[in-house]
Amino acid sequence: MTNSPTATVRSEALGELLPPLSANQAAVESARCLMCYDAPCTHACPTHIDIPKFIKKISTGNLRGSARTILESNLIGATCARVCPVQELCEGACVLGAEHKPIAIGRLQRHAMDFAYGTGTEPFAGAKATGKRVAVIGAGPAGLSCAGELRKLGHGVTLFEKRELAGGLSTYGIIGLREPMEVALAEVAMIEKLGVKIETGKELGKDFPLGDLQTRFDAVFLSVGLGTTPGLGIPGEEHILDGLQYIEHSRVDASKLVVGRNVAVIGAGNTAIDCATIAKRLGALRVTMVYRRTENEMTAYPHEYEFIKREGVSFSFLTQPIRVDAQNGTVKSLQCVRMQLGSADASGRPAPLPIEGSEFFIPADQVVKAIGQEKPSLATRLRLETEKGFIQVNAAFETNLPGVYAGGDCIRARGAASTVMAAQDGKLAARAIHERLVARG
Ligand SMILES: Cc1cc2nc3c(=O)[nH]c(=O)nc-3n(C[C@H](O)[C@H](O)[C@H](O)COP(=O)(O)OP(=O)(O)OC[C@H]3O[C@@H](n4cnc5c(N)ncnc54)[C@H](O)[C@@H]3O)c2cc1C
Ligand code: SF4
């Protein structure tokens, strides 16, 4: 038996998990909404989409108007409809959740946005040109949101992206089960249609310096996200695969991703769950998630934890990897030590402490690490002030360098990083930049 299924089987295994709603299902679901006054779902949405308004428009068959309502608050509404942890946000706040089922807000939002992109609807015309120019660095959710909002306000915007494709983690990092790459790229195309000039393959700090942008543009917005996966600092580390690259390969060309039969995934956050899902769905016989604390301290969302258990993935909690054992370049096992929890550490969670003499082996022919991302290195290279390694900004998203703003994951010193928070940062930063440019005249 082989564990290398065909390309078709592979892409189906990682195809979008939830099917789209049919027109009938959307009509029935939207009719259930109570259209609450001062709706709690809207308050719970970080971008404050007017949820009852867009649902009402679906119920009256006005899908174009519904998409417009969504985009007025959130230019990357198609991605958010798919990747947002709606259970924790809008759907978690829906008044119908207490006794019945909450409204399927995410799926209704996807219904409206799929219509908009499927029919080529152009919901916004560019405002009258102001003559001001803004450079946006990094074309992830924060950068796209900021660039699009600035264009809506009439400013000239150039978006510089170091990768070949724009979209940031929505393009390269989100598992296909949640969001197909085409959805992220359709949003990029819409931002371009708004009049944003996107230059890919252009990296700040390598291809051009910040000073250059400061002379050519009236303001700069940094939305560079975070860095690569940090090292574990253990012998045999060179045999460990990077979880972000594992996901990227599964998106860009799943047929080329080599998946082991016995895979150990180090970490217990959402990225680790995505890596474990890919391994399991692409043919691994056994997948074990290895985490040094317990399920109580896991950073993955509870619904993701439940999902991965249903996928048949095993867990080794209170386990710290200490070495990767390999022979002739082939991984044989992950050597680990048992841990116990001590008093709270700097993160506020109980510190994991090794139990002497408790070493053991987890059989594995592939080891993947998904233990978070490095802080934005650009911050120190540009001599920006930082907080816990993240770029520090004031209430108007401005860094210590006048006219240089930042938002998205690169400023997220507190709270969980998410696509919708990045989109909101971009929108609010665009408004702050606009106020400054208008005030300056
Ligand atoms: C594996 C994974 C799964 C996730 N799943 C979810 C999810 O399901 N739901 C959710 O809400 N959130 C999820 N997130 C988090 C979410 O993807 C991020 O919060 C969001 O993408 C942040 O947007 P951003 O624009 O700040 O950064 P990014 O999306 O990281 O974009 C930054 C962009 O800047 C570019 N860049 C960096 N440096 C430079 C430079 N010097 N010059 C030019 N360009 C540069 C990068 O190439 C990149 O395109 C996930 C994250 C990961 C890692
Ligand atoms: S809280 Fe629920 S029922 Fe009320 S407006 Fe929002 S989606 Fe509709």
Coordinates of C-alpha atoms and ligand atoms in Angstrom, one line a residue:
M1 CA 0.0 0.0 0.0
T2 CA 1.3 3.5 -0.8
N3 CA 0.8 6.6 1.2
S4 CA 1.1 8.9 -1.9
P5 CA -2.4 9.3 -3.2
T6 CA -3.0 10.9 -6.6
A7 CA -3.0 14.7 -7.0
T8 CA -6.8 14.7 -7.4
V9 CA -7.4 12.6 -4.3
R10 CA -5.0 14.9 -2.4
S11 CA -6.6 18.1 -3.5
E12 CA -10.1 16.7 -2.6
A13 CA -8.8 15.6 0.8
L14 CA -7.9 19.2 1.5
G15 CA -10.9 20.8 -0.3
E16 CA -13.1 23.3 1.5
L17 CA -14.7 21.5 4.5
L18 CA -18.1 23.2 4.5
P19 CA -20.1 23.2 1.3
P20 CA -21.6 26.5 0.1
L21 CA -25.3 27.2 1.1
S22 CA -27.8 26.7 -1.7
A23 CA -30.0 29.7 -2.5
N24 CA -32.8 27.9 -0.7
Q25 CA -30.7 27.2 2.4
A26 CA -29.5 30.8 2.5
A27 CA -33.1 32.1 2.2
V28 CA -34.3 29.8 5.1
E29 CA -31.3 30.6 7.3
S30 CA -31.5 34.4 6.7
A31 CA -35.3 34.3 7.5
R32 CA -34.5 33.0 11.0
C33 CA -32.5 36.1 11.9
L34 CA -34.4 38.3 14.5
M35 CA -32.8 41.5 13.1
C36 CA -31.9 42.5 16.6
Y37 CA -31.7 46.2 17.5
D38 CA -28.2 47.1 18.6
A39 CA -27.2 43.6 17.5
P40 CA -24.8 41.7 19.7
C41 CA -23.4 39.9 16.7
T42 CA -22.3 43.2 15.2
H43 CA -20.7 44.2 18.5
A44 CA -18.8 40.9 18.6
C45 CA -17.4 41.3 15.1
P46 CA -14.0 43.1 15.4
T47 CA -14.7 44.9 12.1
H48 CA -18.3 45.7 13.2
I49 CA -20.0 44.5 10.0
D50 CA -23.7 45.4 10.2
I51 CA -24.7 41.7 10.3
P52 CA -28.6 42.0 10.5
K53 CA -28.4 44.4 7.6
F54 CA -26.4 42.1 5.3
I55 CA -28.6 39.1 6.4
K56 CA -31.8 41.1 5.7
K57 CA -30.5 41.8 2.2
I58 CA -29.9 38.1 1.6
S59 CA -33.4 37.4 2.7
T60 CA -34.8 39.8 0.1
G61 CA -32.6 38.4 -2.6
N62 CA -30.3 41.5 -2.8
L63 CA -27.0 39.7 -2.7
R64 CA -25.0 42.5 -4.4
G65 CA -26.2 44.9 -1.7
S66 CA -25.4 42.3 1.0
A67 CA -21.8 42.0 -0.2
R68 CA -21.5 45.8 -0.3
T69 CA -22.7 46.0 3.4
I70 CA -20.0 43.5 4.3
L71 CA -17.3 45.2 2.3
E72 CA -18.1 48.6 3.8
S73 CA -16.8 47.4 7.1
N74 CA -14.4 44.7 6.0
L75 CA -12.7 44.5 2.6
I76 CA -11.6 41.0 3.1
G77 CA -15.0 39.7 4.0
A78 CA -14.7 36.6 1.8
T79 CA -11.7 35.4 3.7
C80 CA -13.2 36.3 7.1
A81 CA -16.4 34.4 6.2
R82 CA -14.3 31.3 6.1
V83 CA -11.4 31.7 8.6
C84 CA -13.0 33.7 11.4
P85 CA -13.5 31.7 14.7
V86 CA -17.2 32.6 14.4
Q87 CA -18.0 30.4 17.4
E88 CA -16.0 32.8 19.6
L89 CA -17.2 36.0 17.8
C90 CA -20.5 36.8 16.0
E91 CA -22.1 33.4 16.2
G92 CA -21.0 33.1 19.8
A93 CA -22.9 36.3 20.6
C94 CA -26.1 35.5 18.6
V95 CA -29.1 35.7 20.8
L96 CA -30.5 32.5 19.2
G97 CA -27.5 30.5 20.5
A98 CA -28.9 30.4 24.0
E99 CA -31.9 28.2 23.2
H100 CA -31.7 27.3 19.6
K101 CA -28.9 27.2 17.0
P102 CA -27.1 30.6 16.4
I103 CA -27.6 32.0 12.9
A104 CA -24.9 30.6 10.5
I105 CA -23.4 34.1 10.0
G106 CA -20.1 32.9 8.5
R107 CA -21.8 30.8 5.9
L108 CA -24.3 33.5 5.0
Q109 CA -21.4 36.0 4.6
R110 CA -19.7 33.5 2.4
H111 CA -22.9 33.2 0.3
A112 CA -23.0 36.9 -0.3
M113 CA -19.3 37.3 -1.0
D114 CA -19.2 34.2 -3.3
F115 CA -22.0 35.9 -5.3
A116 CA -20.0 39.1 -5.5
Y117 CA -16.8 37.5 -6.7
G118 CA -18.7 34.9 -8.9
T119 CA -20.5 37.7 -10.8
G120 CA -17.6 40.2 -11.0
T121 CA -19.6 42.8 -9.0
E122 CA -17.7 46.0 -8.4
P123 CA -19.1 47.4 -5.2
F124 CA -17.0 50.6 -4.9
A125 CA -15.9 53.3 -7.2
G126 CA -12.7 55.2 -6.3
A127 CA -13.2 58.6 -4.7
K128 CA -11.8 61.8 -6.3
A129 CA -8.0 61.8 -6.2
T130 CA -6.5 63.7 -3.3
G131 CA -3.0 63.8 -4.8
K132 CA -1.5 62.2 -1.7
R133 CA 0.5 58.9 -1.9
V134 CA 0.9 56.2 0.6
A135 CA 3.2 53.1 0.5
V136 CA 1.9 49.9 2.1
I137 CA 4.5 47.2 2.9
G138 CA 3.2 43.6 3.0
A139 CA 0.1 42.4 1.2
G140 CA -1.6 40.3 3.9
P141 CA -5.0 41.1 5.4
A142 CA -3.8 44.2 7.2
G143 CA -2.0 45.6 4.1
L144 CA -4.8 44.9 1.7
S145 CA -7.4 46.4 4.1
C146 CA -5.4 49.5 4.6
A147 CA -4.5 49.9 1.0
G148 CA -8.2 49.4 -0.1
E149 CA -9.6 51.8 2.4
L150 CA -7.0 54.5 1.5
R151 CA -8.0 54.1 -2.2
K152 CA -11.7 54.4 -1.3
L153 CA -10.7 57.8 0.3
G154 CA -9.0 58.9 -2.9
H155 CA -5.3 58.5 -2.1
G156 CA -2.8 57.0 -4.4
V157 CA -1.5 53.7 -2.9
T158 CA 1.4 51.4 -3.9
L159 CA 1.5 48.0 -2.1
F160 CA 4.9 46.4 -1.9
E161 CA 5.0 42.6 -1.3
K162 CA 8.1 40.5 -1.1
R163 CA 6.5 37.2 -2.1
E164 CA 5.5 36.2 -5.6
L165 CA 1.8 36.4 -4.7
A166 CA -0.1 38.9 -2.6
G167 CA -2.5 37.8 0.2
G168 CA -0.1 37.0 3.0
L169 CA -1.1 34.1 5.1
S170 CA -4.5 34.0 3.5
T171 CA -2.7 32.9 0.3
Y172 CA 0.1 30.8 1.7
G173 CA -0.8 29.8 5.3
I174 CA -4.4 28.9 5.7
I175 CA -5.3 25.2 5.2
G176 CA -7.3 24.5 2.0
L177 CA -10.0 22.9 4.2
R178 CA -10.8 26.4 5.5
E179 CA -10.0 28.7 2.6
P180 CA -9.1 27.8 -1.0
M181 CA -6.3 29.9 -2.4
E182 CA -8.5 31.3 -5.2
V183 CA -10.6 33.1 -2.6
A184 CA -7.6 35.0 -1.2
L185 CA -6.4 35.8 -4.7
A186 CA -9.9 37.1 -5.7
E187 CA -9.7 39.6 -2.9
V188 CA -6.3 40.7 -4.0
A189 CA -7.7 41.3 -7.5
M190 CA -10.6 43.3 -6.1
I191 CA -8.1 45.6 -4.2
E192 CA -6.2 46.0 -7.4
K193 CA -9.5 46.9 -9.2
L194 CA -10.0 49.6 -6.6
G195 CA -6.9 51.2 -8.1
V196 CA -4.2 50.0 -5.7
K197 CA -0.9 49.4 -7.5
I198 CA 0.5 46.0 -6.2
E199 CA 4.3 45.4 -6.7
T200 CA 5.2 41.8 -5.8
G201 CA 8.7 40.5 -5.4
K202 CA 9.7 43.8 -3.7
E203 CA 11.1 43.6 -0.2
L204 CA 11.5 46.5 2.1
G205 CA 15.0 46.4 3.6
K206 CA 16.4 44.4 0.7
D207 CA 15.2 46.0 -2.6
F208 CA 14.7 49.5 -1.2
P209 CA 15.2 51.3 2.1
L210 CA 12.6 53.0 4.3
G211 CA 14.2 56.4 3.7
D212 CA 13.5 56.0 0.0
L213 CA 9.8 55.5 0.7
Q214 CA 9.7 58.4 3.2
T215 CA 10.8 60.8 0.5
R216 CA 8.6 59.4 -2.3
F217 CA 5.4 59.0 -0.3
D218 CA 3.3 61.1 2.2
A219 CA 2.9 58.2 4.6
V220 CA 4.0 54.5 5.0
F221 CA 2.1 51.6 6.5
L222 CA 4.0 48.6 7.7
S223 CA 2.0 45.3 7.6
V224 CA 4.8 42.8 7.4
G225 CA 3.3 40.1 9.7
L226 CA 5.6 37.9 11.7
G227 CA 8.7 35.8 10.8
T228 CA 9.5 32.1 10.3
T229 CA 9.0 29.3 12.9
P230 CA 11.7 29.6 15.7
G231 CA 14.2 26.9 16.3
L232 CA 13.8 24.3 19.1
G233 CA 17.6 24.1 19.6
I234 CA 17.7 20.3 19.9
P235 CA 20.1 17.8 18.2
G236 CA 18.7 16.6 14.9
E237 CA 16.7 19.8 14.3
E238 CA 17.9 19.8 10.7
H239 CA 15.5 16.9 10.1
I240 CA 12.4 18.8 11.4
L241 CA 10.1 20.3 8.8
D242 CA 8.8 23.8 9.2
G243 CA 5.0 23.7 9.8
L244 CA 4.4 26.9 7.8
Q245 CA 6.2 25.5 4.8
Y246 CA 4.3 22.2 5.3
I247 CA 1.0 24.1 5.0
E248 CA 2.3 26.3 2.1
H249 CA 3.3 23.2 0.1
S250 CA -0.1 21.7 0.7
R251 CA -1.7 24.8 -0.8
V252 CA 0.7 25.6 -3.6
D253 CA 1.0 22.0 -4.9
A254 CA -0.3 19.2 -2.7
S255 CA 1.0 16.6 -5.1
K256 CA 4.6 17.5 -4.3
L257 CA 4.2 17.4 -0.5
V258 CA 5.8 14.3 1.0
V259 CA 3.9 13.1 4.0
G260 CA 5.3 10.5 6.4
R261 CA 3.5 7.4 7.6
N262 CA 4.1 8.1 11.2
V263 CA 4.1 11.9 11.8
A264 CA 4.9 13.8 15.0
V265 CA 3.7 17.4 15.1
I266 CA 5.4 19.5 17.8
G267 CA 3.0 22.2 19.2
A268 CA -0.7 22.5 20.1
G269 CA -1.9 25.7 18.6
N270 CA -4.1 26.2 15.5
T271 CA -1.1 25.9 13.1
A272 CA -0.1 22.6 14.7
I273 CA -3.7 21.4 14.3
D274 CA -3.6 22.4 10.6
C275 CA -0.3 20.5 10.1
A276 CA -1.7 17.4 11.8
T277 CA -4.9 17.6 9.6
I278 CA -2.8 17.8 6.4
A279 CA -0.7 14.8 7.5
K280 CA -3.7 12.7 8.4
R281 CA -5.7 13.6 5.3
L282 CA -2.8 13.0 3.0
G283 CA -2.2 9.5 4.1
A284 CA -0.2 9.3 7.4
L285 CA -1.2 6.2 9.3
R286 CA -0.5 7.7 12.7
V287 CA -0.2 11.4 13.7
T288 CA 0.8 12.4 17.2
M289 CA 0.7 16.0 18.4
V290 CA 3.4 16.6 21.0
Y291 CA 2.9 19.3 23.6
R292 CA 4.8 20.2 26.7
R293 CA 1.8 21.3 28.7
T294 CA -1.7 19.8 29.0
E295 CA -4.9 20.2 27.0
N296 CA -6.0 23.0 29.5
E297 CA -3.1 25.2 28.3
M298 CA -3.4 24.5 24.5
T299 CA -3.7 27.7 22.5
A300 CA -5.9 26.0 19.8
Y301 CA -9.5 27.0 19.7
P302 CA -11.7 24.4 21.5
H303 CA -13.7 23.6 18.3
E304 CA -10.4 23.0 16.5
Y305 CA -9.3 20.6 19.3
E306 CA -12.6 18.7 18.9
F307 CA -12.2 18.6 15.2
I308 CA -8.7 17.1 15.3
K309 CA -9.7 14.5 17.7
R310 CA -12.4 13.4 15.3
E311 CA -9.8 13.2 12.6
G312 CA -8.1 10.5 14.6
V313 CA -5.0 12.4 15.7
S314 CA -3.4 11.3 19.0
F315 CA -1.9 13.5 21.6
S316 CA 1.2 13.2 23.8
F317 CA 0.7 15.9 26.5
L318 CA 3.3 16.9 29.1
T319 CA 6.0 15.9 26.5
Q320 CA 9.1 17.9 25.5
P321 CA 11.1 16.8 22.5
I322 CA 14.9 16.6 23.2
R323 CA 16.3 15.0 20.0
V324 CA 15.4 13.8 16.6
D325 CA 16.9 10.4 15.9
A326 CA 17.8 9.8 12.3
Q327 CA 19.9 7.2 10.4
N328 CA 21.3 8.1 6.9
G329 CA 19.1 11.1 6.8
T330 CA 15.9 9.1 7.6
V331 CA 14.0 10.0 10.7
K332 CA 13.5 7.1 13.0
S333 CA 12.0 8.6 16.2
L334 CA 11.5 11.7 18.3
Q335 CA 13.2 11.4 21.7
C336 CA 11.3 13.1 24.4
V337 CA 11.1 13.7 28.2
R338 CA 8.0 13.7 30.4
M339 CA 7.1 17.1 32.0
Q340 CA 5.2 18.2 35.0
L341 CA 3.6 21.6 35.6
G342 CA 5.1 24.0 38.1
S343 CA 4.0 27.5 39.1
A344 CA 3.1 30.2 36.5
D345 CA 5.8 31.5 34.1
A346 CA 6.0 34.8 32.3
S347 CA 3.1 33.8 30.0
G348 CA 0.8 33.3 33.0
R349 CA 0.6 29.6 32.3
P350 CA 2.0 26.8 34.5
A351 CA 5.7 26.3 33.6
P352 CA 6.5 22.8 32.2
L353 CA 9.4 21.2 34.1
P354 CA 11.2 18.0 33.0
I355 CA 10.9 14.9 35.1
E356 CA 14.4 13.4 35.6
G357 CA 15.0 10.0 34.0
S358 CA 11.7 10.0 32.1
E359 CA 13.1 9.9 28.6
F360 CA 11.1 8.0 26.0
F361 CA 10.8 7.6 22.2
I362 CA 7.9 8.4 20.0
P363 CA 8.3 6.4 16.7
A364 CA 8.1 8.8 13.8
D365 CA 9.4 9.0 10.2
Q366 CA 8.5 12.7 9.9
V367 CA 8.6 15.5 12.5
V368 CA 6.9 18.9 11.9
K369 CA 7.3 21.9 14.2
A370 CA 4.5 24.4 14.6
I371 CA 5.5 26.4 17.6
G372 CA 4.5 30.0 16.5
Q373 CA 6.4 32.6 14.5
E374 CA 9.4 34.8 15.2
K375 CA 8.8 38.5 16.0
P376 CA 9.1 40.9 13.1
S377 CA 12.9 41.3 12.6
L378 CA 12.2 44.5 10.5
A379 CA 11.3 46.3 13.8
T380 CA 14.9 46.2 15.0
R381 CA 16.4 46.7 11.6
L382 CA 14.4 49.9 11.1
R383 CA 15.1 51.0 14.7
L384 CA 11.4 51.1 15.6
E385 CA 10.4 51.1 19.2
T386 CA 9.0 47.7 20.2
E387 CA 6.8 46.0 22.8
K388 CA 7.7 42.4 23.6
G389 CA 9.4 42.3 20.2
F390 CA 6.4 43.6 18.3
I391 CA 6.3 47.0 16.6
Q392 CA 4.9 49.6 19.1
V393 CA 2.2 52.0 17.8
N394 CA 0.1 54.7 19.4
A395 CA -3.7 54.9 19.3
A396 CA -3.5 56.1 15.7
F397 CA -1.3 53.2 14.7
E398 CA 1.7 55.5 14.3
T399 CA 5.2 54.2 15.2
N400 CA 7.9 56.3 16.9
L401 CA 8.9 57.4 13.3
P402 CA 6.5 60.2 12.3
G403 CA 4.4 59.3 9.2
V404 CA 5.3 55.6 9.6
Y405 CA 2.3 53.5 10.7
A406 CA 1.9 49.8 11.4
G407 CA -0.8 47.2 12.0
G408 CA -1.7 43.5 11.9
D409 CA 0.3 40.6 13.4
C410 CA 3.5 42.7 13.6
I411 CA 2.0 44.9 16.3
R412 CA 0.0 42.2 18.2
A413 CA 1.8 42.3 21.5
R414 CA -1.4 41.5 23.3
G415 CA -4.3 39.2 22.4
A416 CA -4.5 36.5 19.7
A417 CA -3.5 37.3 16.2
S418 CA -6.3 36.8 13.7
T419 CA -7.2 37.8 10.2
V420 CA -10.2 39.9 11.2
M421 CA -8.1 41.8 13.8
A422 CA -5.5 42.5 11.0
A423 CA -8.3 43.7 8.7
Q424 CA -9.6 46.1 11.4
D425 CA -6.1 47.4 12.1
G426 CA -5.6 48.2 8.4
K427 CA -9.0 50.0 8.2
L428 CA -8.4 52.1 11.3
A429 CA -4.9 52.9 10.3
A430 CA -6.1 54.1 6.9
R431 CA -8.6 56.4 8.6
A432 CA -5.8 57.8 10.9
I433 CA -3.5 58.3 7.9
H434 CA -6.3 60.0 6.0
E435 CA -7.0 62.4 8.8
R436 CA -3.3 63.3 9.0
L437 CA -3.1 63.8 5.2
V438 CA -6.3 65.9 5.1
A439 CA -5.2 68.0 8.1
R440 CA -1.9 68.7 6.4
G441 CA -3.7 69.8 3.3
Ligands
LIG1 C1 -0.9 28.5 9.8 C2 -1.8 29.6 10.2 C3 -3.1 29.5 10.2 C4 -4.0 30.5 10.6 N1 -5.3 30.4 10.6 C5 -6.1 31.4 10.9 C6 -7.5 31.2 10.9 O1 -8.0 30.1 10.6 N2 -8.3 32.3 11.3 C7 -7.8 33.5 11.6 O2 -8.5 34.5 11.9 N3 -6.4 33.7 11.6 C8 -5.6 32.6 11.3 N4 -4.2 32.8 11.3 C9 -3.7 34.1 11.6 C10 -3.8 35.1 10.4 O3 -3.4 34.4 9.2 C11 -3.0 36.3 10.7 O4 -3.4 36.9 11.9 C12 -3.1 37.3 9.5 O5 -2.7 36.8 8.3 C13 -2.3 38.6 9.8 O6 -2.3 39.4 8.7 P1 -1.1 40.4 8.4 O7 -1.4 41.2 7.2 O8 -0.7 41.2 9.7 O9 0.2 39.5 8.2 P2 0.5 38.4 7.0 O10 -0.7 37.7 6.6 O11 1.6 37.5 7.6 O12 1.1 39.2 5.8 C14 2.3 39.9 5.9 C15 2.8 40.1 4.5 O13 3.9 41.0 4.5 C16 4.9 40.4 3.6 N5 6.2 41.0 4.0 C17 6.9 40.7 5.1 N6 8.0 41.4 5.2 C18 8.1 42.2 4.1 C19 9.0 43.2 3.6 N7 10.1 43.5 4.2 N8 8.7 43.8 2.4 C20 7.6 43.5 1.7 N9 6.7 42.5 2.1 C21 6.9 41.9 3.3 C22 4.8 39.0 3.7 O14 5.3 38.2 2.6 C23 3.3 38.8 3.8 O15 2.7 38.7 2.5 C24 -3.4 31.8 11.0 C25 -2.0 31.9 11.0 C26 -1.2 30.9 10.6 C27 0.3 31.0 10.7
SF4_2 S1 -27.7 38.3 17.2 FE1 -28.4 36.6 15.8 S2 -30.6 36.9 15.6 FE2 -29.7 38.9 16.3 S3 -29.2 40.1 14.5 FE3 -27.4 38.9 15.0 S4 -27.6 37.1 13.8 FE4 -29.6 38.0 13.8

